[in-house]
Amino acid sequence: MPRAKSSTATTTTAVTAAQGSRRRATGRVTLSDVAQAAGVSPITVSRALRGERAVDAALVERVQAAATKLGYVPDPAARALASQRSSHVAVLIPMLSNALFVDVLEAVQRTLRPAGFQTLIGVTHYDEGEEEQLLREQLMHRPAGLIVTGLDHSPGTRQLVAQSRVPCVHLMDLPAASTPQAAALHCVGFSQREAGAALTRHLLAQGRRRIAFAGAQLDPRTLQRLEGWRAVLQQAGLHSPTLEWLNPAPSSLALGGQMFEQIMGQHPPIDAIFFCNDDLAQGALLAALRLRIKVPQRVAIAGFNDLTGADQMSPPLTTVRTPRAQIGEAAARMLLQLMRGETPALAQVDLGFEVVRRGSS
Amino acid sequence: MPRAKSSTATTTTAVTAAQGSRRRATGRVTLSDVAQAAGVSPITVSRALRGERAVDAALVERVQAAATKLGYVPDPAARALASQRSSHVAVLIPMLSNALFVDVLEAVQRTLRPAGFQTLIGVTHYDEGEEEQLLREQLMHRPAGLIVTGLDHSPGTRQLVAQSRVPCVHLMDLPAASTPQAAALHCVGFSQREAGAALTRHLLAQGRRRIAFAGAQLDPRTLQRLEGWRAVLQQAGLHSPTLEWLNPAPSSLALGGQMFEQIMGQHPPIDAIFFCNDDLAQGALLAALRLRIKVPQRVAIAGFNDLTGADQMSPPLTTVRTPRAQIGEAAARMLLQLMRGETPALAQVDLGFEVVRRGSS
DNA sequence: CTGAAAGCGCTTACAG
DNA sequence: CTGAAAGCGCTTACAG
């Protein structure tokens, strides 16, 4: 019952208000409105609607009916203020122009949304400083969870994550060593190093001997593939630093074409090129067409990630298929568990990879 | 001064607390802490920090110094609850796998972030129902602004936007007719119809007479390009329904290849194909290589949007360059104005397009 | 130009 | 299993 501080002027209003549920200035339907309609206290409504157990089943039903009837919609801001936790999940990825991360994101969103979480996307542009700054901003919003790409971050970023105590899952990578602190990390990915090694072994098995590695962006995962390549070639006694072609510019079709042209000018001649990402490799394949260089006869070409178009090229591109959608989904599921306070069966999930042999090698 | 309900046991604590600023249970530095440190009231701190005028310059400085010293970070949830408005901007786009929208988004984020707004991305998958559902969820969060793709939406979506009274800017399109309600819309784009017509005129000018239109996804903007193409061909007396190849599946390289193969089987032969998006056209170019069909000798090929790789193809792809980054930025700027309560000089901004002639036509 | 009061709409302990 | 009280951290009128 509203206690109108009744001057005579306000009496009518007070009576009207007393008839229906009490209306706020904002006109919003609130928890109290639902409580009044259902004949229970607001806190019971809160519990019933959130599916908290320890509420009588009959009451839950009555409350839900009232909520539906009034068209009640919870206010996330009020919820966040009271509970010190929002329904946002912050996701940090390097670049949206790399189709890889679009697929990851799609899977993450598809998993998180039905559970009632909004995704807040931060694009770091492969820049540790920008990542830290983005994280700082996102943490202000008290996200319920965090998904970040990779395991290599600035000390500031690591500290922010730790201090925030927000559950966090890492994507696309696995810790190399099994140190105690590595074991504490939650992550879903595969061994980039192993994948690089496997593709290199494939090229060796095809009889290639002068296998170049062409890398762009030079982010941590690219460098791990490089390491895998290097280890295999060294073991075969076929490694030489002159086989390493590294360019810090972002990966793109055009850059792939340029690198291909450069590498093909090298003597003694290269007989295979492992590009660290499919867009580079596709660019190389297009350049080969322009330059009338036969692939794989003159040179074998392989890419990484099996992005759109890999199978459309002439010849179709040999590459490594990475389970990015599965990684996104598994990471989101693991995060969901962590946010519920549960402990995932496995803190570190290896989803593997697959060398896909096509015509280019 | 904290009024400790002092049992003897808590006395020490109370004294300690009285020395410093009063600490909340959460340990957060609040507006009140800053106020106390600066020797002013919380509301003055609020005003000073938000840069609201009508605060003495000297005070502003003192407040800012105190805030910095204490490491004060405003709580967005509290802010949103009190002001009924968050610092989120919701952005609705059809698909992240279309590179077009990645560029738009990048520009939007780059413009909005420095102004203190977080972007909430919703991917509609070109589905009106999903768009409406996403909008409903995002509106729960009381965004300060809204950016949506295109002008065609379900009645429910339109109503939600109108009822919410949240400032809204539309992307990528312009209203066709100048009805009063069209004039009330805020939008930044270009005429899809005109762009379709211009590209068709280009093909006609090259002497092509049997110009097919190959469209996928069949979203509103694709259909507008189709209309532009149709109008030009009809005027030239060269239109026939059999020239229209429409497929509702999502646009992709692979689909472009398939469509190309189908279209090339048609009699009498087609001498040019206008693909509604570059990925289709690129797929067609790749298929032409496989099938050894000469482009542009046997058939001219044109795309739309000038996406990555268009200039890398053999032959390079003729297409329409669309100013998507500029559109994203201009839309974000316009929204910024609207959110400040200002009226943009122009409610509808036409950023144009450009036919880029390359080797494929 | 500055402040005291009230309130935004929810949830967290604490009782019973 | 249910509820009354207090509080989350800010801003919106309303005064002066």
CSV table of C-alpha atoms in Angstrom, one decimal, chain A:
chain,number,residue,atom,x,y,z
A,1,MET,CA,0.0,0.0,0.0
A,2,PRO,CA,1.6,3.3,-1.0
A,3,ARG,CA,1.9,5.7,1.8
A,4,ALA,CA,1.1,8.9,-0.1
A,5,LYS,CA,2.3,11.9,1.9
A,6,SER,CA,-1.1,13.1,1.2
A,7,SER,CA,-1.7,16.7,0.7
A,8,THR,CA,-5.4,17.0,-0.3
A,9,ALA,CA,-4.2,17.5,-3.9
A,10,THR,CA,-2.6,14.1,-4.1
A,11,THR,CA,-5.4,12.1,-2.6
A,12,THR,CA,-7.0,11.0,-5.9
A,13,THR,CA,-3.7,9.8,-7.2
A,14,ALA,CA,-3.0,7.8,-4.1
A,15,VAL,CA,-6.3,6.1,-4.4
A,16,THR,CA,-5.8,5.2,-8.0
A,17,ALA,CA,-2.4,3.9,-7.4
A,18,ALA,CA,-3.7,1.8,-4.5
A,19,GLN,CA,-6.0,0.0,-6.8
A,20,GLY,CA,-3.4,-1.3,-9.2
A,21,SER,CA,0.1,-2.1,-8.4
A,22,ARG,CA,2.3,0.7,-7.4
A,23,ARG,CA,3.8,2.4,-10.4
A,24,ARG,CA,7.2,3.9,-10.4
A,25,ALA,CA,8.2,7.1,-12.1
A,26,THR,CA,9.9,5.1,-14.8
A,27,GLY,CA,6.7,3.1,-15.7
A,28,ARG,CA,8.7,0.0,-15.5
A,29,VAL,CA,7.2,-3.3,-14.3
A,30,THR,CA,9.3,-4.3,-11.3
A,31,LEU,CA,9.9,-7.2,-9.1
A,32,SER,CA,7.6,-5.6,-6.5
A,33,ASP,CA,4.8,-5.4,-9.0
A,34,VAL,CA,5.1,-9.1,-9.7
A,35,ALA,CA,5.3,-9.8,-6.0
A,36,GLN,CA,2.2,-7.9,-5.3
A,37,ALA,CA,0.3,-9.6,-8.2
A,38,ALA,CA,1.4,-13.0,-7.0
A,39,GLY,CA,0.9,-12.3,-3.3
A,40,VAL,CA,4.4,-13.0,-2.2
A,41,SER,CA,7.4,-11.0,-1.2
A,42,PRO,CA,9.8,-9.5,-3.8
A,43,ILE,CA,12.7,-11.7,-2.7
A,44,THR,CA,10.6,-14.8,-3.3
A,45,VAL,CA,9.9,-13.6,-6.8
A,46,SER,CA,13.6,-13.0,-7.3
A,47,ARG,CA,14.4,-16.5,-6.2
A,48,ALA,CA,11.6,-18.1,-8.2
A,49,LEU,CA,12.5,-16.4,-11.4
A,50,ARG,CA,16.1,-17.1,-11.2
A,51,GLY,CA,15.3,-20.8,-10.7
A,52,GLU,CA,16.9,-20.8,-7.3
A,53,ARG,CA,15.9,-24.0,-5.5
A,54,ALA,CA,14.3,-23.8,-2.1
A,55,VAL,CA,11.2,-22.2,-3.5
A,56,ASP,CA,7.9,-24.1,-3.3
A,57,ALA,CA,6.9,-25.4,-6.7
A,58,ALA,CA,3.4,-24.0,-6.5
A,59,LEU,CA,4.8,-20.6,-5.7
A,60,VAL,CA,7.2,-20.7,-8.6
A,61,GLU,CA,4.3,-21.3,-10.9
A,62,ARG,CA,2.2,-18.5,-9.4
A,63,VAL,CA,5.1,-16.1,-9.7
A,64,GLN,CA,5.9,-17.1,-13.2
A,65,ALA,CA,2.3,-16.6,-14.2
A,66,ALA,CA,2.2,-13.1,-12.7
A,67,ALA,CA,5.5,-12.2,-14.3
A,68,THR,CA,4.3,-13.3,-17.7
A,69,LYS,CA,1.0,-11.5,-17.3
A,70,LEU,CA,2.6,-8.2,-16.3
A,71,GLY,CA,5.3,-8.6,-18.9
A,72,TYR,CA,8.0,-8.4,-16.4
A,73,VAL,CA,11.6,-8.0,-17.7
A,74,PRO,CA,14.4,-8.0,-15.2
A,75,ASP,CA,16.7,-5.0,-15.2
A,76,PRO,CA,20.3,-6.2,-15.8
A,77,ALA,CA,21.7,-3.0,-14.3
A,78,ALA,CA,19.9,-3.4,-11.0
A,79,ARG,CA,20.9,-7.1,-11.0
A,80,ALA,CA,24.5,-6.3,-11.7
A,81,LEU,CA,24.6,-3.6,-9.0
A,82,ALA,CA,23.1,-5.8,-6.4
A,83,SER,CA,25.0,-8.9,-7.2
A,84,GLN,CA,28.3,-7.4,-8.2
A,85,ARG,CA,28.2,-9.4,-11.4
A,86,SER,CA,26.8,-8.7,-14.8
A,87,SER,CA,25.5,-11.1,-17.5
A,88,HIS,CA,28.2,-10.1,-19.9
A,89,VAL,CA,31.0,-12.3,-21.0
A,90,ALA,CA,34.0,-10.5,-22.4
A,91,VAL,CA,35.7,-12.1,-25.4
A,92,LEU,CA,39.1,-10.9,-26.6
A,93,ILE,CA,40.2,-11.9,-30.1
A,94,PRO,CA,43.0,-10.6,-32.2
A,95,MET,CA,41.2,-9.8,-35.5
A,96,LEU,CA,37.8,-10.2,-37.1
A,97,SER,CA,39.3,-10.1,-40.6
A,98,ASN,CA,40.8,-13.4,-39.9
A,99,ALA,CA,37.9,-15.8,-40.7
A,100,LEU,CA,39.2,-18.2,-38.1
A,101,PHE,CA,38.1,-15.9,-35.3
A,102,VAL,CA,34.7,-15.3,-36.9
A,103,ASP,CA,34.0,-19.0,-36.6
A,104,VAL,CA,35.2,-19.1,-33.0
A,105,LEU,CA,33.0,-16.2,-32.1
A,106,GLU,CA,30.0,-17.6,-33.8
A,107,ALA,CA,30.3,-20.8,-31.8
A,108,VAL,CA,30.9,-18.9,-28.5
A,109,GLN,CA,27.8,-16.7,-29.0
A,110,ARG,CA,25.7,-19.6,-30.0
A,111,THR,CA,26.6,-21.4,-26.8
A,112,LEU,CA,26.5,-18.4,-24.4
A,113,ARG,CA,23.3,-16.7,-25.6
A,114,PRO,CA,20.8,-19.4,-24.7
A,115,ALA,CA,22.4,-19.4,-21.2
A,116,GLY,CA,21.5,-15.8,-20.9
A,117,PHE,CA,24.9,-14.2,-21.4
A,118,GLN,CA,25.7,-11.4,-23.7
A,119,THR,CA,29.0,-11.4,-25.5
A,120,LEU,CA,31.2,-8.3,-25.4
A,121,ILE,CA,33.7,-8.5,-28.2
A,122,GLY,CA,37.1,-6.8,-27.9
A,123,VAL,CA,39.4,-6.8,-30.9
A,124,THR,CA,43.0,-6.5,-29.9
A,125,HIS,CA,44.6,-6.2,-33.3
A,126,TYR,CA,47.3,-8.6,-32.1
A,127,ASP,CA,48.6,-5.8,-29.8
A,128,GLU,CA,49.3,-6.7,-26.2
A,129,GLY,CA,48.9,-3.1,-25.1
A,130,GLU,CA,45.6,-2.8,-26.7
A,131,GLU,CA,44.5,-6.1,-25.3
A,132,GLU,CA,45.4,-4.9,-21.8
A,133,GLN,CA,43.5,-1.6,-22.3
A,134,LEU,CA,40.4,-3.4,-23.7
A,135,LEU,CA,40.5,-5.8,-20.8
A,136,ARG,CA,40.6,-2.9,-18.3
A,137,GLU,CA,37.6,-1.4,-19.9
A,138,GLN,CA,35.7,-4.6,-20.0
A,139,LEU,CA,36.5,-5.5,-16.4
A,140,MET,CA,34.8,-2.2,-15.4
A,141,HIS,CA,31.6,-3.8,-16.6
A,142,ARG,CA,32.2,-6.7,-14.1
A,143,PRO,CA,31.8,-9.4,-16.7
A,144,ALA,CA,30.6,-12.8,-15.4
A,145,GLY,CA,33.3,-14.5,-17.5
A,146,LEU,CA,36.2,-14.0,-19.8
A,147,ILE,CA,37.4,-15.7,-22.9
A,148,VAL,CA,40.8,-14.7,-24.2
A,149,THR,CA,42.8,-15.8,-27.2
A,150,GLY,CA,46.1,-17.6,-26.6
A,151,LEU,CA,48.3,-17.9,-23.5
A,152,ASP,CA,50.8,-15.2,-24.2
A,153,HIS,CA,49.8,-11.9,-22.6
A,154,SER,CA,51.4,-8.9,-21.0
A,155,PRO,CA,52.1,-9.1,-17.3
A,156,GLY,CA,49.5,-6.3,-16.9
A,157,THR,CA,46.9,-8.4,-18.6
A,158,ARG,CA,47.7,-11.5,-16.5
A,159,GLN,CA,47.5,-9.5,-13.3
A,160,LEU,CA,44.2,-7.9,-14.3
A,161,VAL,CA,42.7,-11.3,-15.0
A,162,ALA,CA,44.0,-12.7,-11.7
A,163,GLN,CA,43.0,-9.8,-9.6
A,164,SER,CA,39.5,-9.6,-11.1
A,165,ARG,CA,38.8,-13.2,-10.0
A,166,VAL,CA,36.6,-13.5,-13.0
A,167,PRO,CA,36.5,-17.0,-14.5
A,168,CYS,CA,38.6,-17.1,-17.6
A,169,VAL,CA,39.1,-19.6,-20.4
A,170,HIS,CA,41.9,-19.4,-23.0
A,171,LEU,CA,41.5,-20.2,-26.6
A,172,MET,CA,43.4,-21.8,-29.4
A,173,ASP,CA,46.4,-23.0,-27.5
A,174,LEU,CA,47.7,-25.3,-24.8
A,175,PRO,CA,50.5,-24.7,-22.3
A,176,ALA,CA,53.8,-26.2,-23.5
A,177,ALA,CA,55.3,-27.1,-20.2
A,178,SER,CA,53.3,-28.6,-17.4
A,179,THR,CA,54.3,-26.2,-14.7
A,180,PRO,CA,52.0,-25.8,-11.7
A,181,GLN,CA,50.8,-22.4,-12.9
A,182,ALA,CA,50.2,-23.8,-16.4
A,183,ALA,CA,48.1,-26.5,-14.9
A,184,ALA,CA,45.9,-23.9,-13.2
A,185,LEU,CA,44.9,-22.3,-16.5
A,186,HIS,CA,41.7,-23.2,-18.2
A,187,CYS,CA,42.1,-23.6,-21.9
A,188,VAL,CA,40.7,-25.2,-25.0
A,189,GLY,CA,42.8,-25.6,-28.1
A,190,PHE,CA,45.4,-27.8,-29.7
A,191,SER,CA,49.1,-27.9,-30.0
A,192,GLN,CA,50.2,-25.3,-32.6
A,193,ARG,CA,53.7,-26.7,-32.5
A,194,GLU,CA,52.6,-30.2,-33.1
A,195,ALA,CA,50.4,-29.1,-36.0
A,196,GLY,CA,53.3,-27.2,-37.6
A,197,ALA,CA,55.4,-30.3,-37.2
A,198,ALA,CA,52.8,-32.6,-38.6
A,199,LEU,CA,52.3,-30.5,-41.8
A,200,THR,CA,56.1,-30.4,-42.2
A,201,ARG,CA,56.4,-34.1,-41.9
A,202,HIS,CA,53.7,-34.4,-44.6
A,203,LEU,CA,55.7,-32.3,-46.9
A,204,LEU,CA,58.9,-34.3,-46.2
A,205,ALA,CA,56.9,-37.5,-46.9
A,206,GLN,CA,56.1,-36.1,-50.3
A,207,GLY,CA,59.8,-36.0,-51.0
A,208,ARG,CA,60.3,-32.3,-50.5
A,209,ARG,CA,63.7,-31.2,-49.2
A,210,ARG,CA,63.9,-27.4,-49.4
A,211,ILE,CA,60.8,-26.5,-47.4
A,212,ALA,CA,60.4,-22.8,-46.6
A,213,PHE,CA,58.3,-21.4,-43.8
A,214,ALA,CA,56.5,-18.2,-44.7
A,215,GLY,CA,55.0,-16.5,-41.7
A,216,ALA,CA,53.1,-13.2,-41.3
A,217,GLN,CA,51.8,-11.3,-38.3
A,218,LEU,CA,54.2,-13.3,-36.1
A,219,ASP,CA,51.8,-13.8,-33.3
A,220,PRO,CA,52.7,-16.4,-30.7
A,221,ARG,CA,50.8,-19.2,-32.4
A,222,THR,CA,52.4,-18.5,-35.7
A,223,LEU,CA,55.8,-18.7,-34.0
A,224,GLN,CA,54.8,-22.0,-32.4
A,225,ARG,CA,54.0,-23.4,-35.8
A,226,LEU,CA,57.4,-22.1,-36.9
A,227,GLU,CA,59.0,-24.0,-34.1
A,228,GLY,CA,57.3,-27.2,-35.0
A,229,TRP,CA,58.5,-26.8,-38.6
A,230,ARG,CA,62.0,-26.0,-37.5
A,231,ALA,CA,62.2,-29.0,-35.1
A,232,VAL,CA,61.2,-31.4,-37.8
A,233,LEU,CA,63.6,-30.0,-40.4
A,234,GLN,CA,66.4,-29.9,-37.9
A,235,GLN,CA,65.9,-33.5,-37.1
A,236,ALA,CA,65.9,-34.3,-40.8
A,237,GLY,CA,69.1,-32.3,-41.2
A,238,LEU,CA,67.3,-30.1,-43.7
A,239,HIS,CA,67.0,-26.9,-41.7
A,240,SER,CA,68.6,-23.6,-42.7
A,241,PRO,CA,67.8,-20.1,-41.4
A,242,THR,CA,67.5,-19.0,-45.0
A,243,LEU,CA,64.4,-21.0,-45.3
A,244,GLU,CA,62.6,-18.8,-42.8
A,245,TRP,CA,60.6,-16.0,-44.3
A,246,LEU,CA,59.0,-13.9,-41.6
A,247,ASN,CA,57.0,-10.7,-42.1
A,248,PRO,CA,55.3,-8.9,-39.2
A,249,ALA,CA,52.6,-7.4,-41.5
A,250,PRO,CA,49.1,-8.8,-41.2
A,251,SER,CA,48.3,-11.9,-43.1
A,252,SER,CA,46.5,-11.3,-46.4
A,253,LEU,CA,46.1,-12.7,-49.9
A,254,ALA,CA,48.2,-9.9,-51.4
A,255,LEU,CA,51.0,-10.4,-48.9
A,256,GLY,CA,51.0,-14.2,-49.7
A,257,GLY,CA,51.5,-13.3,-53.3
A,258,GLN,CA,54.4,-11.0,-52.6
A,259,MET,CA,56.1,-13.5,-50.3
A,260,PHE,CA,55.6,-16.3,-52.9
A,261,GLU,CA,57.3,-14.2,-55.5
A,262,GLN,CA,60.2,-13.4,-53.2
A,263,ILE,CA,60.7,-17.0,-52.1
A,264,MET,CA,60.6,-18.3,-55.7
A,265,GLY,CA,63.5,-16.0,-56.5
A,266,GLN,CA,65.7,-17.8,-54.0
A,267,HIS,CA,68.7,-20.0,-54.9
A,268,PRO,CA,69.1,-22.9,-54.5
A,269,PRO,CA,65.4,-23.3,-55.4
A,270,ILE,CA,62.7,-24.0,-52.8
A,271,ASP,CA,60.5,-27.0,-53.4
A,272,ALA,CA,57.8,-26.5,-50.9
A,273,ILE,CA,56.4,-23.6,-48.9
A,274,PHE,CA,54.5,-23.9,-45.6
A,275,PHE,CA,52.4,-20.7,-45.2
A,276,CYS,CA,51.4,-20.0,-41.6
A,277,ASN,CA,47.8,-19.1,-42.7
A,278,ASP,CA,45.5,-20.1,-45.5
A,279,ASP,CA,45.1,-16.5,-46.8
A,280,LEU,CA,48.8,-16.3,-47.5
A,281,ALA,CA,48.8,-19.7,-49.2
A,282,GLN,CA,45.8,-18.8,-51.3
A,283,GLY,CA,47.4,-15.6,-52.3
A,284,ALA,CA,50.5,-17.6,-53.3
A,285,LEU,CA,48.4,-20.0,-55.4
A,286,LEU,CA,46.8,-17.0,-57.2
A,287,ALA,CA,50.3,-15.5,-57.7
A,288,ALA,CA,51.5,-18.9,-59.1
A,289,LEU,CA,48.7,-18.7,-61.7
A,290,ARG,CA,49.8,-15.3,-62.7
A,291,LEU,CA,53.4,-16.2,-62.9
A,292,ARG,CA,52.7,-19.5,-64.5
A,293,ILE,CA,54.6,-21.5,-61.9
A,294,LYS,CA,53.3,-25.0,-61.6
A,295,VAL,CA,52.0,-26.1,-58.3
A,296,PRO,CA,52.8,-28.7,-57.0
A,297,GLN,CA,55.2,-29.8,-59.7
A,298,ARG,CA,57.7,-26.9,-59.4
A,299,VAL,CA,56.8,-26.1,-55.8
A,300,ALA,CA,54.4,-27.5,-53.2
A,301,ILE,CA,52.2,-25.1,-51.2
A,302,ALA,CA,50.5,-25.7,-47.9
A,303,GLY,CA,48.5,-23.5,-45.7
A,304,PHE,CA,47.0,-23.5,-42.2
A,305,ASN,CA,43.5,-23.4,-40.8
A,306,ASP,CA,41.5,-24.7,-43.8
A,307,LEU,CA,39.7,-21.4,-44.3
A,308,THR,CA,36.9,-20.8,-46.9
A,309,GLY,CA,38.1,-21.2,-50.4
A,310,ALA,CA,41.0,-23.5,-49.7
A,311,ASP,CA,39.2,-26.3,-51.6
A,312,GLN,CA,38.2,-23.9,-54.4
A,313,MET,CA,41.7,-23.0,-55.5
A,314,SER,CA,43.5,-24.5,-58.5
A,315,PRO,CA,45.0,-26.7,-57.3
A,316,PRO,CA,43.1,-27.1,-54.1
A,317,LEU,CA,45.1,-26.2,-51.1
A,318,THR,CA,46.7,-28.7,-48.7
A,319,THR,CA,46.3,-27.3,-45.2
A,320,VAL,CA,45.7,-28.1,-41.5
A,321,ARG,CA,42.1,-28.2,-40.5
A,322,THR,CA,41.7,-26.6,-37.0
A,323,PRO,CA,38.6,-27.3,-35.0
A,324,ARG,CA,37.8,-23.6,-34.3
A,325,ALA,CA,34.0,-24.0,-34.0
A,326,GLN,CA,34.5,-26.8,-31.6
A,327,ILE,CA,37.0,-24.8,-29.7
A,328,GLY,CA,34.6,-21.9,-29.4
A,329,GLU,CA,31.8,-24.1,-28.2
A,330,ALA,CA,33.9,-26.1,-25.8
A,331,ALA,CA,35.5,-22.9,-24.3
A,332,ALA,CA,32.0,-21.4,-23.8
A,333,ARG,CA,30.8,-24.6,-22.1
A,334,MET,CA,33.8,-24.7,-19.8
A,335,LEU,CA,33.2,-21.1,-18.9
A,336,LEU,CA,29.6,-21.7,-18.2
A,337,GLN,CA,30.7,-24.4,-15.7
A,338,LEU,CA,33.2,-22.1,-14.1
A,339,MET,CA,30.6,-19.3,-13.8
A,340,ARG,CA,28.3,-21.7,-12.0
A,341,GLY,CA,31.1,-22.4,-9.6
A,342,GLU,CA,31.6,-25.9,-10.9
A,343,THR,CA,35.0,-27.5,-11.7
A,344,PRO,CA,35.4,-28.8,-15.3
A,345,ALA,CA,36.4,-32.4,-15.6
A,346,LEU,CA,39.4,-31.3,-17.5
A,347,ALA,CA,41.0,-27.9,-17.2
A,348,GLN,CA,42.9,-28.3,-20.4
A,349,VAL,CA,41.1,-29.6,-23.5
A,350,ASP,CA,43.0,-30.7,-26.6
A,351,LEU,CA,40.8,-30.7,-29.6
A,352,GLY,CA,43.5,-31.7,-32.1
A,353,PHE,CA,43.9,-30.9,-35.7
A,354,GLU,CA,44.0,-32.7,-39.0
A,355,VAL,CA,46.3,-32.4,-42.0
A,356,VAL,CA,44.1,-32.2,-45.1
A,357,ARG,CA,45.9,-33.2,-48.2
A,358,ARG,CA,44.7,-31.7,-51.4
A,359,GLY,CA,46.3,-31.0,-54.8
A,360,SER,CA,48.8,-28.3,-53.9
A,361,SER,CA,51.3,-30.7,-52.3
